[in-house]
Short mmCIF file of C-alpha atoms and ligand atoms in Angstrom, two decimals:
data_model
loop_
_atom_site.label_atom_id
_atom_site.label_comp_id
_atom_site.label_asym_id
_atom_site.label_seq_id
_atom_site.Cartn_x
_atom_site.Cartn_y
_atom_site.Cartn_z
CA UNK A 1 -24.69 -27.38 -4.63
CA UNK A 2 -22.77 -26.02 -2.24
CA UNK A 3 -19.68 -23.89 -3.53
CA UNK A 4 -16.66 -23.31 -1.72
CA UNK A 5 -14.40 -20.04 -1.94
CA UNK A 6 -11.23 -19.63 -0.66
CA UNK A 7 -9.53 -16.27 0.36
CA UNK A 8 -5.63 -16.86 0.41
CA UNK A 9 -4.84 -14.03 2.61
CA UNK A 10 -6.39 -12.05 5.60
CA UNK A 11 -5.45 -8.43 5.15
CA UNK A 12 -7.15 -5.33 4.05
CA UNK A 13 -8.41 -7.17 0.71
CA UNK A 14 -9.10 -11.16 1.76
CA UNK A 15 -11.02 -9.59 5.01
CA UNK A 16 -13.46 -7.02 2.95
CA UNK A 17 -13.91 -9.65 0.36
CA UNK A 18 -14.71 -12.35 2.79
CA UNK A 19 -17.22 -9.91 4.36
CA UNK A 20 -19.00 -8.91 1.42
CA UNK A 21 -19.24 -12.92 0.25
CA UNK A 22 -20.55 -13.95 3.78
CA UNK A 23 -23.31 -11.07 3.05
CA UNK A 24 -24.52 -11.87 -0.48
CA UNK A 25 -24.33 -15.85 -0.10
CA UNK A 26 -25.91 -18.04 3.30
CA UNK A 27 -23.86 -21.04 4.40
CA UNK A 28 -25.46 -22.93 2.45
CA UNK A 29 -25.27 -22.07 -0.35
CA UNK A 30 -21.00 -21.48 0.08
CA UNK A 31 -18.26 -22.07 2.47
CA UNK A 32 -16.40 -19.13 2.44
CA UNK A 33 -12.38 -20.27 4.13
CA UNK A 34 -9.74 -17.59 4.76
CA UNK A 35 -6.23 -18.56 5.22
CA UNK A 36 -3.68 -16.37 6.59
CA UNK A 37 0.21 -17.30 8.32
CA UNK A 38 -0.70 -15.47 11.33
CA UNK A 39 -3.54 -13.44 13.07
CA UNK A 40 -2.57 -10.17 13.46
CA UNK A 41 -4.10 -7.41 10.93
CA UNK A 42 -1.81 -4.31 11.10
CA UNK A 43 -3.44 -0.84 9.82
CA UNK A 44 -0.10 -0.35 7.86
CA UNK A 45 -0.83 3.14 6.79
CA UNK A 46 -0.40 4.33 10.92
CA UNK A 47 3.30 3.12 10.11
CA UNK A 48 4.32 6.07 8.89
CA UNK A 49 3.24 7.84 11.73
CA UNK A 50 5.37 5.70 14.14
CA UNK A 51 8.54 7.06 13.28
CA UNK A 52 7.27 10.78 14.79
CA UNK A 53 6.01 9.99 17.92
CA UNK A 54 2.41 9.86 16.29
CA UNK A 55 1.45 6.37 16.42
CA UNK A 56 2.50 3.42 18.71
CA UNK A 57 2.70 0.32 16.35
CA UNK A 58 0.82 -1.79 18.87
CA UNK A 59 -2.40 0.40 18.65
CA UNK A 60 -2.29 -0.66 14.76
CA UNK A 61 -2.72 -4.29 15.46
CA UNK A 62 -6.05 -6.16 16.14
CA UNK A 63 -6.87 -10.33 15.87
CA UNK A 64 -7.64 -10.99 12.48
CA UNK A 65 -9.97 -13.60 13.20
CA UNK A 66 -12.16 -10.71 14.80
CA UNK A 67 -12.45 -8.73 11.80
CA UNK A 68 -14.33 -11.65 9.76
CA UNK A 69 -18.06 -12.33 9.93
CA UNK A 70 -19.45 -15.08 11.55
CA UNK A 71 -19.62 -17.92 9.51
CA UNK A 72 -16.30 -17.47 7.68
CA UNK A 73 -13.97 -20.20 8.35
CA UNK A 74 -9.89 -18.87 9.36
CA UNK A 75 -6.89 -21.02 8.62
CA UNK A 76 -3.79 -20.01 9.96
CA UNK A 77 -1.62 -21.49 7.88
CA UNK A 78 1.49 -21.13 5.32
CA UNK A 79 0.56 -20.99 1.71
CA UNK A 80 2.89 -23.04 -0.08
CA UNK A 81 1.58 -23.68 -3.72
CA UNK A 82 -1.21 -23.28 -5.50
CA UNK A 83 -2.00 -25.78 -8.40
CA UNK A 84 -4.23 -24.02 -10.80
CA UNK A 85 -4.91 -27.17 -12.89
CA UNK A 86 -6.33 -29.36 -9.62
CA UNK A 87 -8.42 -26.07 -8.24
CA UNK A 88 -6.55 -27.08 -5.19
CA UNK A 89 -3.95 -24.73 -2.21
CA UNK A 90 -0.87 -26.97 -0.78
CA UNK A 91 -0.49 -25.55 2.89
CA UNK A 92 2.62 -25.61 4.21
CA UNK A 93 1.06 -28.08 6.80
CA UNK A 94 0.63 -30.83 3.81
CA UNK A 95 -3.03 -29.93 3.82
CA UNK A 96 -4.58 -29.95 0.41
CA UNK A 97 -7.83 -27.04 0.14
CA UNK A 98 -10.14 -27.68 -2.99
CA UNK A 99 -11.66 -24.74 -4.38
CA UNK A 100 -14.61 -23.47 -6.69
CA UNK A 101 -13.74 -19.95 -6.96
CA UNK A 102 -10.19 -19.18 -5.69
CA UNK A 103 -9.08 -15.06 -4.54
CA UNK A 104 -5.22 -14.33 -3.96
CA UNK A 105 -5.36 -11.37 -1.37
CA UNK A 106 -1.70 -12.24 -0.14
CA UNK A 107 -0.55 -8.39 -0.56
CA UNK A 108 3.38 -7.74 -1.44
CA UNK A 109 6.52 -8.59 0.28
CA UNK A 110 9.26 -6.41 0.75
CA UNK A 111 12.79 -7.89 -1.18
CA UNK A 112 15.69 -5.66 0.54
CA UNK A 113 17.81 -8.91 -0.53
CA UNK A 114 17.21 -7.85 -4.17
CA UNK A 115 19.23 -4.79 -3.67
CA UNK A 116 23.14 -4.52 -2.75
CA UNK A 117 24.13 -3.41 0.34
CA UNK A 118 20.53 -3.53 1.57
CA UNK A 119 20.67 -5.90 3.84
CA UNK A 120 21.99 -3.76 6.10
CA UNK A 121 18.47 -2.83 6.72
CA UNK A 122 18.85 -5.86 8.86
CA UNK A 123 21.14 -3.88 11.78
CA UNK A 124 19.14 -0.55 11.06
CA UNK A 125 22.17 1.74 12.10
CA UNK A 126 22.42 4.24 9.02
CA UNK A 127 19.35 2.53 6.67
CA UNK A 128 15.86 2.28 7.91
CA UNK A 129 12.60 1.59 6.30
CA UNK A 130 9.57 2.37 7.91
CA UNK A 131 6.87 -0.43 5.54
CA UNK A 132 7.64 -2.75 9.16
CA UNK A 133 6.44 -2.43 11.98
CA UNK A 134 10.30 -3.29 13.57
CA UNK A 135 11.60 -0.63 11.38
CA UNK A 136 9.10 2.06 12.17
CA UNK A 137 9.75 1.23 15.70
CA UNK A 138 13.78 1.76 15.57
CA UNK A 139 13.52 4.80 13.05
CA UNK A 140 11.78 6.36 16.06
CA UNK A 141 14.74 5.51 18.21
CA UNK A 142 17.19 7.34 15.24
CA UNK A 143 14.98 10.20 14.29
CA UNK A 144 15.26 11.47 18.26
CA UNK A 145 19.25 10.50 18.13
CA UNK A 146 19.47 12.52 14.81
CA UNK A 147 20.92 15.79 15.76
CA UNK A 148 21.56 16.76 12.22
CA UNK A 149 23.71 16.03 8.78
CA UNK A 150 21.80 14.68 5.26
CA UNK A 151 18.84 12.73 5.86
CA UNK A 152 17.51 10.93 2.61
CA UNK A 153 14.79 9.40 1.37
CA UNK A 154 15.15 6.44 -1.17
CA UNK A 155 12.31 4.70 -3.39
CA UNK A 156 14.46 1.95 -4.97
CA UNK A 157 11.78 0.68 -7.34
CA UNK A 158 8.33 0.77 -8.73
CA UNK A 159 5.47 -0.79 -7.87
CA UNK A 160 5.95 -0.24 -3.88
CA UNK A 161 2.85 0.14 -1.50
CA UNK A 162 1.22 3.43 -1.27
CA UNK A 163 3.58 5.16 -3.51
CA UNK A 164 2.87 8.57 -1.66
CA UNK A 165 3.94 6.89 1.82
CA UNK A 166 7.54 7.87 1.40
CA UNK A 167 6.63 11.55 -0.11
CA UNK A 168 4.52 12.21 3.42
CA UNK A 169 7.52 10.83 5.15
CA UNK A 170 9.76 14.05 4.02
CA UNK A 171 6.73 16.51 4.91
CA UNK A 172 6.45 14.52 8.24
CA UNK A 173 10.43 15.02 8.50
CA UNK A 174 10.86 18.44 7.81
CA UNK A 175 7.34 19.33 10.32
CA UNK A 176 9.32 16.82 12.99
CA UNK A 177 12.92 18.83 12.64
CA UNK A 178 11.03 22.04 12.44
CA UNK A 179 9.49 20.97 15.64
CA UNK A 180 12.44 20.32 17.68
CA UNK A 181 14.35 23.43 16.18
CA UNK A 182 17.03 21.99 14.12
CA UNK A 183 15.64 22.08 10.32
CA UNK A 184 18.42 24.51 9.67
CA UNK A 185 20.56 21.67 10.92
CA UNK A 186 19.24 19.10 8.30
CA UNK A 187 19.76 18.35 4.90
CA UNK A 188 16.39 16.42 3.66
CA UNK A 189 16.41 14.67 0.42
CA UNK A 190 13.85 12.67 -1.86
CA UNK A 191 15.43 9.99 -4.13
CA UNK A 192 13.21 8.58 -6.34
CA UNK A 193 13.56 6.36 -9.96
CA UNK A 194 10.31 8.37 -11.47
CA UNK A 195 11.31 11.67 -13.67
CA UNK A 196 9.29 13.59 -11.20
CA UNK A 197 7.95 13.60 -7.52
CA UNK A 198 5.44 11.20 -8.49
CA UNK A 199 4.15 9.51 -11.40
CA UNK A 200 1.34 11.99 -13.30
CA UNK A 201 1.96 15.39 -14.64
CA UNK A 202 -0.01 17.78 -12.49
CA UNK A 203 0.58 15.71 -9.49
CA UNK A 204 4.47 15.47 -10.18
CA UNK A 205 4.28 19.43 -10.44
CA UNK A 206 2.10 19.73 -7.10
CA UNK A 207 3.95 18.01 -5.34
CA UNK A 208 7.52 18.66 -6.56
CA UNK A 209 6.83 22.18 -6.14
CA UNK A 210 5.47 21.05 -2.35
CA UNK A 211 8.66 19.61 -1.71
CA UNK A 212 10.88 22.78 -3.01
CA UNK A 213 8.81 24.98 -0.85
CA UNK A 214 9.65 22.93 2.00
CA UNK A 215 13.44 23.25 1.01
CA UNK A 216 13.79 19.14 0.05
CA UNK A 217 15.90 18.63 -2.34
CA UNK A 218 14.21 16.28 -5.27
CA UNK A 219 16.77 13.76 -6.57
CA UNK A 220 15.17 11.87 -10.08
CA UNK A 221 15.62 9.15 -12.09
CA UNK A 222 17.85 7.47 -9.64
CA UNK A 223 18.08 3.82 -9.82
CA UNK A 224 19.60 2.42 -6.76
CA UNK A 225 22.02 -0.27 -7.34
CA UNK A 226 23.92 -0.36 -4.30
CA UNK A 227 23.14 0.73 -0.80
CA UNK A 228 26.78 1.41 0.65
CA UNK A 229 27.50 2.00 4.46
CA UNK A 230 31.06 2.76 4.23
CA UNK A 231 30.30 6.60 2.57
CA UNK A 232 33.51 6.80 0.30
CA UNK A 233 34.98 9.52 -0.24
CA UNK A 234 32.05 11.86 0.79
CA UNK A 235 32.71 11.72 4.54
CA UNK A 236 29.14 10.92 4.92
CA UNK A 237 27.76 7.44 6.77
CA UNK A 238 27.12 6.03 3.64
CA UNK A 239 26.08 6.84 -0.27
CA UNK A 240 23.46 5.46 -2.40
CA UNK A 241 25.02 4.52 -5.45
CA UNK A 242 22.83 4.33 -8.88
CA UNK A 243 23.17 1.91 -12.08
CA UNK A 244 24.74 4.99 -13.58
CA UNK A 245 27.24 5.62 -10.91
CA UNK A 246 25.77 8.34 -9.83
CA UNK A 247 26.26 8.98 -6.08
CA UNK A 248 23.81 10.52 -3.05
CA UNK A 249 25.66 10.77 0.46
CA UNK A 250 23.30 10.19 3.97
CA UNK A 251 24.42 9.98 7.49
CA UNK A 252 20.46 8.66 7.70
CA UNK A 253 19.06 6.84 4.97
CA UNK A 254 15.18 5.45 5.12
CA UNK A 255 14.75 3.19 1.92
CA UNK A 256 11.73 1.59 0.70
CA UNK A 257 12.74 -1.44 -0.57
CA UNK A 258 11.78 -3.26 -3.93
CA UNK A 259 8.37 -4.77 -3.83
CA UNK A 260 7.49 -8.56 -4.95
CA UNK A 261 4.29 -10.55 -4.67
CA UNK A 262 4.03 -13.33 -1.87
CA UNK A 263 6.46 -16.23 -2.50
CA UNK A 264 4.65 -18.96 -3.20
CA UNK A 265 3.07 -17.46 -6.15
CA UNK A 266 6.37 -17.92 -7.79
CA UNK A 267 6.30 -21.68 -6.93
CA UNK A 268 2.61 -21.57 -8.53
CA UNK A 269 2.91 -22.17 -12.00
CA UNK A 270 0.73 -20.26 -14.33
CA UNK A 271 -0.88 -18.11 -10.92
CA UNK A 272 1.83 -14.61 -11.22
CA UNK A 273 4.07 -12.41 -13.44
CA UNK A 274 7.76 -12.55 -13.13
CA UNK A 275 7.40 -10.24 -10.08
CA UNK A 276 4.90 -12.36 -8.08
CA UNK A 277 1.75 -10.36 -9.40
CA UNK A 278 -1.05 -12.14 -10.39
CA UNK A 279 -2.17 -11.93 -13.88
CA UNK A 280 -5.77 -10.49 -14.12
CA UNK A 281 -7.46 -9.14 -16.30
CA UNK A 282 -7.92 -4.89 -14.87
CA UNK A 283 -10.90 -4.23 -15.21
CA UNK A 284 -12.63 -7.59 -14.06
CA UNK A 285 -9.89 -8.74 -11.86
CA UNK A 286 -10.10 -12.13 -13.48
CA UNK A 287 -7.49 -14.51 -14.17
CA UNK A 288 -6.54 -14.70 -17.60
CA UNK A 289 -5.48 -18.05 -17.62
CA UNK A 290 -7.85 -19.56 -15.25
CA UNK A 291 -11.93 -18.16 -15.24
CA UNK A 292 -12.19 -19.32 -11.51
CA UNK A 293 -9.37 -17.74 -9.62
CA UNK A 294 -9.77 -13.35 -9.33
CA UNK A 295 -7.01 -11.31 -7.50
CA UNK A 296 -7.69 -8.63 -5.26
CA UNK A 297 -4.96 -6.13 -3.72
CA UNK A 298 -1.74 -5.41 -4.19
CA UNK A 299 -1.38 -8.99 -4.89
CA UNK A 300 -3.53 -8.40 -8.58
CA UNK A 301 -0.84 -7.16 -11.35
CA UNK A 302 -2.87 -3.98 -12.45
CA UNK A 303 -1.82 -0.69 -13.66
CA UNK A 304 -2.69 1.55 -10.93
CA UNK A 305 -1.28 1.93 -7.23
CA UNK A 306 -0.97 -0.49 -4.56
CA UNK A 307 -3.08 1.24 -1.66
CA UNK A 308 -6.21 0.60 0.47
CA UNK A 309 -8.24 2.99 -0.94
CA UNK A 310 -8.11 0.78 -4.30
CA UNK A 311 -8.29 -2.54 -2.60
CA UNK A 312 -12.07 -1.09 -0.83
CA UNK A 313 -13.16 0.32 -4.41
CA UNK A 314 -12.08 -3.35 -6.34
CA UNK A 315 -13.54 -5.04 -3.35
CA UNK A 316 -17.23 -4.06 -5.08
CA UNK A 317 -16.52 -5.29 -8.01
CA UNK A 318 -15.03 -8.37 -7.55
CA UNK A 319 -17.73 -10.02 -4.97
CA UNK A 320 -20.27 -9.01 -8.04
CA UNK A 321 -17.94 -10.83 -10.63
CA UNK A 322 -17.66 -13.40 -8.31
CA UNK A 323 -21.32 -13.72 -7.71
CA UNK A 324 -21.71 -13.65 -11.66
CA UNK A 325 -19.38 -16.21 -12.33
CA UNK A 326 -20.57 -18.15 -10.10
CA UNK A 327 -24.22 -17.78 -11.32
CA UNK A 328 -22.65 -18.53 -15.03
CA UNK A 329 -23.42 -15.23 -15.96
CA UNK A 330 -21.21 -12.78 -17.69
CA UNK A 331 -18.96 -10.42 -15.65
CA UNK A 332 -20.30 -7.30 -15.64
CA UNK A 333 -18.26 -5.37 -12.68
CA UNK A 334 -15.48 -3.72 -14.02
CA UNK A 335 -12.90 -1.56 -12.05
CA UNK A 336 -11.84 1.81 -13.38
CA UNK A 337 -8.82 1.68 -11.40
CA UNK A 338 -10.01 4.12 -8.79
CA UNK A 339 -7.95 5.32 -6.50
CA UNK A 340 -7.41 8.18 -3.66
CA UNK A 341 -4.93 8.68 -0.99
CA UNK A 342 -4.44 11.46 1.30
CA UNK A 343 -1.19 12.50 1.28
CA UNK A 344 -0.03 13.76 4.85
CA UNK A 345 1.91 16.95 4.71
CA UNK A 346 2.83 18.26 8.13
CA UNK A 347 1.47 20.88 10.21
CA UNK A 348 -1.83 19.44 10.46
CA UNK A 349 -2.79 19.61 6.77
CA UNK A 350 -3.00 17.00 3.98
CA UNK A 351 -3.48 17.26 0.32
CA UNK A 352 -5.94 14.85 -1.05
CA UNK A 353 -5.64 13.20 -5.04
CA UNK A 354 -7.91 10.87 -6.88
CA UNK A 355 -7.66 9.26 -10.33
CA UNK A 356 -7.92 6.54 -11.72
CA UNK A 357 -6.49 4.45 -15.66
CA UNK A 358 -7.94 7.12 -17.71
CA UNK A 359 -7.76 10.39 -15.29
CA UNK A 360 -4.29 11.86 -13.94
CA UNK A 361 -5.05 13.48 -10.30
CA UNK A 362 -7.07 16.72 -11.40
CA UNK A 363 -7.92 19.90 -9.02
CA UNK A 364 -11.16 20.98 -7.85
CA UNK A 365 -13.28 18.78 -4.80
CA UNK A 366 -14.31 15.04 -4.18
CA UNK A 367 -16.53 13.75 -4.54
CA UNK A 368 -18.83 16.63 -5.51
CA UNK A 369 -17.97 20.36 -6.48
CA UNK A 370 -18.68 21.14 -2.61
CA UNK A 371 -16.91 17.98 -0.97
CA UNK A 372 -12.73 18.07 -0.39
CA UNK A 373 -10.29 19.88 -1.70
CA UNK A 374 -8.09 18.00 -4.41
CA UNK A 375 -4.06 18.42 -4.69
CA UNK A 376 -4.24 21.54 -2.25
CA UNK A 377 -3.42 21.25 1.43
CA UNK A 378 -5.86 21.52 3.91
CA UNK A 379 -6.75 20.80 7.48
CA UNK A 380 -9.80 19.21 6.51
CA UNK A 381 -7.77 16.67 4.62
CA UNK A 382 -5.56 15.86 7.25
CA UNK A 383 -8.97 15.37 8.80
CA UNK A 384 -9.97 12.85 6.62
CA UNK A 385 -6.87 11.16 6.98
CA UNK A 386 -7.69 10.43 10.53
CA UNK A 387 -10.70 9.38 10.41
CA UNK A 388 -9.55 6.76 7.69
CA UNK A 389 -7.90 4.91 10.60
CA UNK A 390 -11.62 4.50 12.05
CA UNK A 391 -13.11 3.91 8.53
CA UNK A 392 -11.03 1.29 7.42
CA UNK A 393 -11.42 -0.59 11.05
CA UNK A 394 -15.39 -0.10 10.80
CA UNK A 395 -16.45 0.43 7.08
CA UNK A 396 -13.85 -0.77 4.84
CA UNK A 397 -13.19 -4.46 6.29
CA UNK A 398 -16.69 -5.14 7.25
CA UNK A 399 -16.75 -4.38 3.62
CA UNK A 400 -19.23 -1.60 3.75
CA UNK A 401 -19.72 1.20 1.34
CA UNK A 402 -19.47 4.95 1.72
CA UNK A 403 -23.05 6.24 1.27
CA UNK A 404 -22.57 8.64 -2.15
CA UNK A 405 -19.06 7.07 -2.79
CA UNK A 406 -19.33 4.25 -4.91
CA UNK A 407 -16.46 2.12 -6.75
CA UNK A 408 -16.31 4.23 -9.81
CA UNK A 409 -13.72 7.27 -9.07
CA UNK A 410 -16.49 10.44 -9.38
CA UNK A 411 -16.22 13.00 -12.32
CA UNK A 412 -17.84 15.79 -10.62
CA UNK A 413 -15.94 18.27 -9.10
CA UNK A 414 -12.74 17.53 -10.62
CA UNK A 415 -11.27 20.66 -13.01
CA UNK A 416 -9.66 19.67 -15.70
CA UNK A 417 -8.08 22.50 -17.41
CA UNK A 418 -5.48 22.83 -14.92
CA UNK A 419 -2.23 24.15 -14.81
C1 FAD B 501 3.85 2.54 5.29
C2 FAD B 501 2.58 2.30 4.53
C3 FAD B 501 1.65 3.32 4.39
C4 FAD B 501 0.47 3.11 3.68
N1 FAD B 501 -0.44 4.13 3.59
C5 FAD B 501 -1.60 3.95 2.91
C6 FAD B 501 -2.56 4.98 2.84
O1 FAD B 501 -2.40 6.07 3.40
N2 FAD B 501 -3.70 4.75 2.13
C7 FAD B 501 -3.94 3.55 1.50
O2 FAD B 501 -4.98 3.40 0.88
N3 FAD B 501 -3.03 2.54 1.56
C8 FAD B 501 -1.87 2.70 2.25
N4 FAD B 501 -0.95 1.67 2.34
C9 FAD B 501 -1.13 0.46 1.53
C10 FAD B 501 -2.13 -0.53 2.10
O3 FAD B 501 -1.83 -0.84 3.43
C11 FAD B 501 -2.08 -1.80 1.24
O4 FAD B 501 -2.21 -1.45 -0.11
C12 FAD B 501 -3.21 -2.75 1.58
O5 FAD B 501 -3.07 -3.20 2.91
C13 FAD B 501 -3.21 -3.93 0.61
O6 FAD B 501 -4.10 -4.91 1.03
P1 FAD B 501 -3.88 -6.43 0.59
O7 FAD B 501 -5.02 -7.18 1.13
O8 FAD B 501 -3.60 -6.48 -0.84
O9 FAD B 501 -2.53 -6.87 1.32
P2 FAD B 501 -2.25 -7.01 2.86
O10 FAD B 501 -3.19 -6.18 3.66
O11 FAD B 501 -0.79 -6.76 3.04
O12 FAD B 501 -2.58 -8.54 3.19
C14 FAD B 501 -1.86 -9.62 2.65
C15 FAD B 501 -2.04 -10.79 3.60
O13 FAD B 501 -1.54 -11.98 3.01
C16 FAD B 501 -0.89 -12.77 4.00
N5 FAD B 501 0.07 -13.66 3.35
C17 FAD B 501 1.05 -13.33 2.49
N6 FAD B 501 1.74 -14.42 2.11
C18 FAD B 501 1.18 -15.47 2.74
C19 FAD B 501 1.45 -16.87 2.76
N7 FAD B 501 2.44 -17.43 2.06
N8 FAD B 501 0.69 -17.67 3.55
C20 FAD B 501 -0.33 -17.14 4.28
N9 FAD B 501 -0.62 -15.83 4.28
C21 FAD B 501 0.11 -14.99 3.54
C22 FAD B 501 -0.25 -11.71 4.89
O14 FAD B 501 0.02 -12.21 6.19
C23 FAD B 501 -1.28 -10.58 4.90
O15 FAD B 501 -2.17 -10.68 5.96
C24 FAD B 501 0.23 1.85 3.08
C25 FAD B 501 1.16 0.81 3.24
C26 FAD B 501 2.32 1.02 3.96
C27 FAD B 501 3.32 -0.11 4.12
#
C-alpha cells in the first residue's frame, strides 16, 4: 500500500530528506508532502558575510518549492500541533495531515525574549545579531557608522546554530577594521558561557590562541542575564551583565541569542524536550517514544552541533532508517555525529575542524592524509568555504553525496597525538 511521509519543514534538512525519499521510493509506492510557513530557503551560513560587505542577503534566497524534486508535494502552511497518538499534523489552516512515517526538519528559533534587556534587539541601535537576515542587513549599516570604542561579541547560551558562526564573526571584524585602518581604534571582544573559545580541548586552545594573536580579548564562562542599554557607570552604550554580576561594557554589542526548537513542538505533547528539541534516539535519529516519527536537523535533540554539514551527513542515514522501518526491518543506519565546519578567519584563509561523539577536532588533513588541512588556516580552506555556497545549492539539497565522503566522519588523516 501506498505510504505517506510527511516532512514538517523545508530547509536545509526537510529539502535533502525529501530528495533522497523521492529517489529511493516511486509515487507509488509513497507520497512524500513537505510543509513549510513560507517559500523562501535562505543559505543562512552567507549571513555572516552580510555584515562586511561580502554577501547581499537577497543573493542567499531562492523559492523553496524549486529546490524539491518533482513529485514531492509543498504545503505552505503553519504547523500548529502535532498529535503523536493520531499519526496526524494540525495546520494552522484547521487542516488535519495523516502520516505513516512522520520527519520534524523545523530547525531552531531564535528566543531574544528569553533574555533581559534583549529585546532591544528589536530597535538594533547598540545590540545586533547577525542569525537574521534583517539583522545582518542593519549590522552592515553600524559596522560602516562604527568609527571606534569596544565592540563585543556575546553567545548567551548553548545549543545555538553553527556554534563557530560568532567566532568567524570576530576574525571577520578585526580583517574588516584592519581594512579600513582603524583596528587600533577598536576594542574587540568574545563573550562566551563555555570555559574556553569553543567547546573541545585542542580546538578551545586553537582557536583561543587564534583569537589572542589577533589581539581579541576572550571573555569565559559568562552567563548573560541581562542585556542593558543604559551602560552604568562604565560610560559605555551599554554592559552585558552576567548571573554573577559580573559586567562587560560595548558601545556595539552583536548577541546571538538563546536558541529553542520551533513552537509548536512545545504544544505537541510527547514530540520535544523542555527546549523544543525532539527526542531521538542519536545514533538512529528515531523517536524514542514513537517508532514512526525520526528528527533531522537542528530540530533532533542530539549531542553534537547544530550546522549543515551534520544535517547532509544524518540526511544518509535517516532516508536508510526510514526505508528500513518502513520495510519492517531493523534500523541499521546509525549517525556518528559527524560533523565539519570551516571556520572563516579573515584575510582570505579559513581553518577547517571535523569530529564527531567520540573524536574532539584532531590535526592533520580531511578526508585523507593528502586532502585539507585540519585546525590550521589556509587559503585553500577559505576555498572550500566558498564553494560550500555552490555545494549546498547543487549537492547537498538535491541530497547528493560527495564522491569519497561518506556519512561516517573519516579516520584517516587525522593526528591524534596532538598538542
Ligand atoms: C549565521 C549562521 C551561519 C551558519 N554557518 C554555517 C556553516 O558555516 N556551516 C554549516 O554547516 N552550518 C551553518 N549554519 C547552520 C545551518 O544553517 C543550520 O544548521 C541548518 O540550516 C539546519 O537545517 P534545518 O533543516 O535543521 O533547519 P532550517 O534550515 O532552519 O529549516 C527549518 C525550516 O522549518 C520551517 N518551520 C519552522 N517552524 C515552522 C512552523 N511552525 N510551520 C511551518 N514551517 C516551520 C522554517 O521556515 C524552515 O524553513 C549557520 C547558521 C547561521 C544562522
Amino acid at each position: 500500500m501506498r505510504k505517506r511521509i510527511v516532512i514538517l519543514g523545508a530547509g536545509t534538512g526537510g529539502t535533502l530528506t525529501a530528495n533522497r525519499l523521492r529517489r529511493a521510493y516511486s509515487g507509488h509506492e509513497a507520497e512524500i508532502v513537505v510543509v513549510d510557513q513560507d517559500d523562501n530557503h535562505l543559505y543562512q551560513p552567507g549571513l555572516l558575510f552580510v555584515p562586511f560587505g561580502l554577501a547581499e542577503w537577497g543573493e542567499l534566497v531562492r523559492p523553496r518549492h524549486r529546490q524539491l524534486r518533482k513529485g514531492i508535494v509543498f504545503r505552505q502552511a503553519d504547523i500548529d500541533r502535532v498529535d503523536l497518538d493520531a499519526d496526524e499534523v494540525r495546520l494552522s489552516d484547521g487542516t488535519a495531515l495523516g502520516y505513516d512515517v512522520l520527519v520534524v526538519a523545523t530547525g531552531s528559533v531564535l528566543v531574544p525574549e528569553e533574555t533581559e534587556g534583549l529585546t532591544d534587539l528589536g530597535r538594533m541601535e547598540k545590540v545586533f545579531t547577525f542569525y537574521t537576515p534583517q539583522g545582518a542587513v542593519a549590522l552592515y549599516d553600524a559596522l560602516e557608522r562604527f568609527d571606534g570604542g569596544r565592540l563585543v561579541v556575546n553567545v548567551v547560551d548553548m545549543p545555538i546554530k553553527c556554534p563557530v558562526a560568532p567566532l568567524e564573526f570576530c576574525f571577520l571584524a578585526d580583517w574588516y577594521f584592519q581594512e579600513r585602518g582603524i583596528r587600533d581604534r577598536v576594542e574587540l571582544c568574545y563573550v562566551t558561557p563555555l570555559d574556553g573559545a569553543f567547546t573541545k580541548p585542542v580546538a578551545s586552545r586553537r582557536l583561543g590562541g587564534l583569537l589572542q594573536s589577533k589581539g581579541i580579548e576572550l571573555v569565559t564562562e559568562f552567563n548573560t542575564g541581562t542585556v542593558d542599554t543604559e551602560g552604568g557607570e562604565s560610560r559605555r552604550a551599554g554592559r552585558l551583565i552576567s548571573y554573577d554580576d559580573r559586567e562587560v561594557p560595548f558601545d556595539l554589542a552583536v548577541v546571538v541569542p538563546l536558541h529553542g526548537g520551533a513552537e509548536y513542538v512545545g504544544r505537541s505533547p510527547g514530540l520535544g524536550d523542555e527546549l523544543g528539541f525532539v527526542t531521538v534516539d542519536e545514533h538512529t535519529l528515531q523517536s524514542r517514544k514513537n517508532p514512526n516519527v525520526f528528527a533531522i536537523g537542528d530540530a533532533a535533540g542530539v549531542p553534537t552541533s547544530k550546522a549543515g554539514s551534520v544535517t547532509h551527513f544524518e540526511g544518509e542515514v535517516l532516508v536508510e532508517n526510514i526505508r528500513s522501518f518502513l520495510a519492517g526491518r531493523p534500523l541499521d543506519g546509525s549517525f556518528d555525529g559527524h560533523t565539519n565546519c570551516f571556520i572563516e578567519t579573515g584575510f582570505g584563509k579559513s581553518l577547517l575542524i571535523d569530529f564527531n561523539y567520540d573524536t574532539e577536532p584532531l590535526p592533520g588533513h580531511y578526508p585523507i592524509a593528502v586532502g585539507l588541512p585540519l585546525l590550521k588556516e589556509s587559503h585553500l580552506n577559505h576555498f572550500g568555504k566558498l564553494m560550500f555556497q555552490w555545494f549546498y545549492w547543487h549537492g547537498l539539497l538535491p541530497g547528493r553525496d560527495i564522491p569519497g565522503i561518506g556519512s561516517a566522519m573519516p579516520e584517516h588523516g587525522k593526528v591524534r597525538q596532538s598538542t
